[in-house]
mmCIF file of C-alpha atoms and ligand atoms in Angstrom:
data_model
loop_
_atom_site.group_PDB
_atom_site.id
_atom_site.type_symbol
_atom_site.label_atom_id
_atom_site.label_comp_id
_atom_site.label_asym_id
_atom_site.label_seq_id
_atom_site.Cartn_x
_atom_site.Cartn_y
_atom_site.Cartn_z
ATOM 1 C CA UNK A 1337 100.604 90.969 26.539
ATOM 2 C CA UNK A 1338 100.933 89.746 22.971
ATOM 3 C CA UNK A 1339 101.011 86.004 22.546
ATOM 4 C CA UNK A 1340 103.278 84.759 19.806
ATOM 5 C CA UNK A 1341 101.734 81.744 18.074
ATOM 6 C CA UNK A 1342 104.312 79.207 16.938
ATOM 7 C CA UNK A 1343 103.788 76.945 13.912
ATOM 8 C CA UNK A 1344 103.699 74.021 16.348
ATOM 9 C CA UNK A 1345 100.830 75.420 18.408
ATOM 10 C CA UNK A 1346 97.339 73.976 18.010
ATOM 11 C CA UNK A 1347 93.900 75.534 18.117
ATOM 12 C CA UNK A 1348 91.091 73.167 19.119
ATOM 13 C CA UNK A 1349 87.674 74.438 18.020
ATOM 14 C CA UNK A 1350 85.073 72.741 20.192
ATOM 15 C CA UNK A 1351 81.604 71.767 18.975
ATOM 16 C CA UNK A 1352 80.799 74.739 16.755
ATOM 17 C CA UNK A 1353 77.804 72.860 15.373
ATOM 18 C CA UNK A 1354 74.399 74.033 14.234
ATOM 19 C CA UNK A 1355 72.599 72.525 17.227
ATOM 20 C CA UNK A 1356 74.628 74.674 19.633
ATOM 21 C CA UNK A 1357 74.010 77.843 17.659
ATOM 22 C CA UNK A 1358 70.871 79.970 18.046
ATOM 23 C CA UNK A 1359 69.140 78.017 15.248
ATOM 24 C CA UNK A 1360 69.779 74.694 16.998
ATOM 25 C CA UNK A 1361 68.138 72.201 19.324
ATOM 26 C CA UNK A 1362 70.412 72.999 22.269
ATOM 27 C CA UNK A 1363 71.246 76.570 21.526
ATOM 28 C CA UNK A 1364 73.862 78.647 23.268
ATOM 29 C CA UNK A 1365 72.523 82.204 23.503
ATOM 30 C CA UNK A 1366 74.540 84.410 21.153
ATOM 31 C CA UNK A 1367 76.582 81.364 20.170
ATOM 32 C CA UNK A 1368 77.158 82.766 16.709
ATOM 33 C CA UNK A 1369 78.963 85.751 18.248
ATOM 34 C CA UNK A 1370 82.063 83.553 18.554
ATOM 35 C CA UNK A 1371 82.214 82.747 14.851
ATOM 36 C CA UNK A 1372 84.028 85.792 13.574
ATOM 37 C CA UNK A 1373 86.501 85.604 16.447
ATOM 38 C CA UNK A 1374 87.202 81.927 15.887
ATOM 39 C CA UNK A 1375 87.738 82.443 12.158
ATOM 40 C CA UNK A 1376 90.111 85.330 12.804
ATOM 41 C CA UNK A 1377 91.991 83.427 15.489
ATOM 42 C CA UNK A 1378 92.321 80.310 13.340
ATOM 43 C CA UNK A 1379 94.215 82.253 10.681
ATOM 44 C CA UNK A 1380 97.105 82.558 13.128
ATOM 45 C CA UNK A 1381 97.392 78.809 13.560
ATOM 46 C CA UNK A 1382 99.009 76.263 11.274
ATOM 47 C CA UNK A 1383 97.260 73.480 13.183
ATOM 48 C CA UNK A 1384 93.510 73.601 13.737
ATOM 49 C CA UNK A 1385 91.411 70.701 14.997
ATOM 50 C CA UNK A 1386 87.640 70.479 15.351
ATOM 51 C CA UNK A 1387 85.660 68.472 17.842
ATOM 52 C CA UNK A 1388 82.148 67.407 16.891
ATOM 53 C CA UNK A 1389 79.465 66.105 19.256
ATOM 54 C CA UNK A 1390 78.146 63.066 17.399
ATOM 55 C CA UNK A 1391 75.280 60.985 18.789
ATOM 56 C CA UNK A 1392 73.115 58.138 17.611
ATOM 57 C CA UNK A 1393 69.386 58.992 17.563
ATOM 58 C CA UNK A 1394 68.913 56.723 20.596
ATOM 59 C CA UNK A 1395 71.795 58.192 22.583
ATOM 60 C CA UNK A 1396 71.598 57.784 26.344
ATOM 61 C CA UNK A 1397 71.966 61.539 26.963
ATOM 62 C CA UNK A 1398 68.733 62.333 25.124
ATOM 63 C CA UNK A 1399 65.696 62.838 27.354
ATOM 64 C CA UNK A 1400 63.519 61.327 24.618
ATOM 65 C CA UNK A 1401 65.122 57.925 25.371
ATOM 66 C CA UNK A 1402 63.940 57.881 28.988
ATOM 67 C CA UNK A 1403 60.310 57.440 29.842
ATOM 68 C CA UNK A 1404 58.794 60.309 31.845
ATOM 69 C CA UNK A 1405 62.013 62.317 31.765
ATOM 70 C CA UNK A 1406 62.312 65.826 30.414
ATOM 71 C CA UNK A 1407 65.370 67.661 29.117
ATOM 72 C CA UNK A 1408 67.583 69.053 31.895
ATOM 73 C CA UNK A 1409 66.499 66.369 34.373
ATOM 74 C CA UNK A 1410 69.137 63.868 35.459
ATOM 75 C CA UNK A 1411 69.524 60.097 35.608
ATOM 76 C CA UNK A 1412 72.108 57.931 37.346
ATOM 77 C CA UNK A 1413 74.445 56.025 35.074
ATOM 78 C CA UNK A 1414 77.168 53.609 36.066
ATOM 79 C CA UNK A 1415 79.810 56.238 35.459
ATOM 80 C CA UNK A 1416 78.079 59.312 36.893
ATOM 81 C CA UNK A 1417 74.952 61.427 37.148
ATOM 82 C CA UNK A 1418 73.883 62.274 33.627
ATOM 83 C CA UNK A 1419 72.110 65.459 32.599
ATOM 84 C CA UNK A 1420 69.478 64.734 29.950
ATOM 85 C CA UNK A 1421 69.460 66.928 26.870
ATOM 86 C CA UNK A 1422 67.051 67.620 24.052
ATOM 87 C CA UNK A 1423 67.921 65.451 21.038
ATOM 88 C CA UNK A 1424 70.988 67.104 19.525
ATOM 89 C CA UNK A 1425 73.916 66.455 17.212
ATOM 90 C CA UNK A 1426 72.343 63.297 15.799
ATOM 91 C CA UNK A 1427 74.422 61.485 13.159
ATOM 92 C CA UNK A 1428 74.069 63.053 9.731
ATOM 93 C CA UNK A 1429 71.515 65.621 10.870
ATOM 94 C CA UNK A 1430 71.769 69.281 9.956
ATOM 95 C CA UNK A 1431 72.163 70.083 13.650
ATOM 96 C CA UNK A 1432 75.240 67.884 13.922
ATOM 97 C CA UNK A 1433 77.060 69.609 11.082
ATOM 98 C CA UNK A 1434 79.845 72.021 11.832
ATOM 99 C CA UNK A 1435 78.632 75.548 11.185
ATOM 100 C CA UNK A 1436 78.823 76.636 7.569
ATOM 101 C CA UNK A 1437 80.040 80.003 8.871
ATOM 102 C CA UNK A 1438 83.328 78.476 9.975
ATOM 103 C CA UNK A 1439 85.933 79.607 7.505
ATOM 104 C CA UNK A 1440 88.906 77.425 8.367
ATOM 105 C CA UNK A 1441 89.778 75.433 5.248
ATOM 106 C CA UNK A 1442 93.204 74.477 6.619
ATOM 107 C CA UNK A 1443 91.799 72.503 9.569
ATOM 108 C CA UNK A 1444 93.413 69.078 9.846
ATOM 109 C CA UNK A 1445 91.222 66.813 11.890
ATOM 110 C CA UNK A 1446 87.714 66.320 13.216
ATOM 111 C CA UNK A 1447 87.443 64.396 16.465
ATOM 112 C CA UNK A 1448 83.961 62.989 16.918
ATOM 113 C CA UNK A 1449 82.840 62.327 20.470
ATOM 114 C CA UNK A 1450 79.783 60.841 22.137
ATOM 115 C CA UNK A 1451 79.394 58.330 19.293
ATOM 116 C CA UNK A 1452 78.983 55.423 21.756
ATOM 117 C CA UNK A 1453 75.260 55.164 22.526
ATOM 118 C CA UNK A 1454 75.865 54.461 26.210
ATOM 119 C CA UNK A 1455 78.448 57.140 26.996
ATOM 120 C CA UNK A 1456 78.096 60.896 26.822
ATOM 121 C CA UNK A 1457 81.009 63.151 26.067
ATOM 122 C CA UNK A 1458 81.977 66.659 27.040
ATOM 123 C CA UNK A 1459 85.756 66.580 26.813
ATOM 124 C CA UNK A 1460 87.521 66.458 23.475
ATOM 125 C CA UNK A 1461 90.012 64.035 25.013
ATOM 126 C CA UNK A 1462 87.943 61.593 27.007
ATOM 127 C CA UNK A 1463 84.374 60.345 26.983
ATOM 128 C CA UNK A 1464 82.272 60.957 30.093
ATOM 129 C CA UNK A 1465 83.117 57.526 31.568
ATOM 130 C CA UNK A 1466 86.621 58.999 32.034
ATOM 131 C CA UNK A 1467 88.112 55.863 30.480
ATOM 132 C CA UNK A 1468 87.311 55.879 26.763
ATOM 133 C CA UNK A 1469 89.813 58.017 24.888
ATOM 134 C CA UNK A 1470 88.810 59.984 21.801
ATOM 135 C CA UNK A 1471 92.306 59.683 20.316
ATOM 136 C CA UNK A 1472 93.022 63.412 20.453
ATOM 137 C CA UNK A 1473 95.828 63.012 22.998
ATOM 138 C CA UNK A 1474 97.448 60.366 20.806
ATOM 139 C CA UNK A 1475 97.191 62.562 17.725
ATOM 140 C CA UNK A 1476 98.735 65.526 19.495
ATOM 141 C CA UNK A 1477 101.552 63.452 20.915
ATOM 142 C CA UNK A 1478 102.375 61.842 17.541
ATOM 143 C CA UNK A 1479 102.426 65.263 15.914
ATOM 144 C CA UNK A 1480 104.710 66.578 18.661
ATOM 145 C CA UNK A 1481 102.822 69.850 18.893
ATOM 146 C CA UNK A 1482 103.407 72.899 21.071
ATOM 147 C CA UNK A 1483 100.850 74.750 23.110
ATOM 148 C CA UNK A 1484 97.156 73.979 22.941
ATOM 149 C CA UNK A 1485 94.522 76.692 22.678
ATOM 150 C CA UNK A 1486 90.827 75.889 23.037
ATOM 151 C CA UNK A 1487 87.835 77.885 21.816
ATOM 152 C CA UNK A 1488 84.236 77.021 21.046
ATOM 153 C CA UNK A 1489 80.847 76.220 22.515
ATOM 154 C CA UNK A 1490 79.075 75.156 25.034
ATOM 155 C CA UNK A 1491 80.679 76.057 28.326
ATOM 156 C CA UNK A 1492 78.435 79.074 28.078
ATOM 157 C CA UNK A 1493 75.507 76.718 27.981
ATOM 158 C CA UNK A 1494 76.546 74.996 31.208
ATOM 159 C CA UNK A 1495 77.056 78.369 32.899
ATOM 160 C CA UNK A 1496 73.674 79.457 31.774
ATOM 161 C CA UNK A 1497 72.083 76.319 33.208
ATOM 162 C CA UNK A 1498 73.723 76.982 36.562
ATOM 163 C CA UNK A 1499 71.614 80.099 36.873
ATOM 164 C CA UNK A 1500 68.313 78.214 36.556
HETATM 165 ZN ZN1 ZN B 1927 75.905 65.826 23.189
#
């Protein structure tokens, strides 16, 4: 089946940042394999949006902030059980930057998520407390867009962790 992309459709490119690529602090194995595909796909879309994981150095999801905790252990937070990660996607770090291999100059918007020290973020729409909105839904509704397509990283990472 061939999908016809309309000028109103939107491609959301999730977290294609250095830290989630094989060079990064929280690498997705073969993460850079998606790059060429994402660049090719993005050429079919008028509307492309990036999400960017964006944490303070003392972010609550970082194992380094919790005494005697290691990455991939969990803690209990008010909103849920939180997996602890290696320090990653820290404000203004090289790891937080979107990959330089992305070739999508017509992208319109970068939604940063996880910027609140006390709340982690996986969704591009909602922080992990399931209350704080990133603003993406509002943007899409104001722009009156069509279908939404999502590509990117790090679902693969979560799948990989499930096998541990
Ligand atoms: Zn993060």
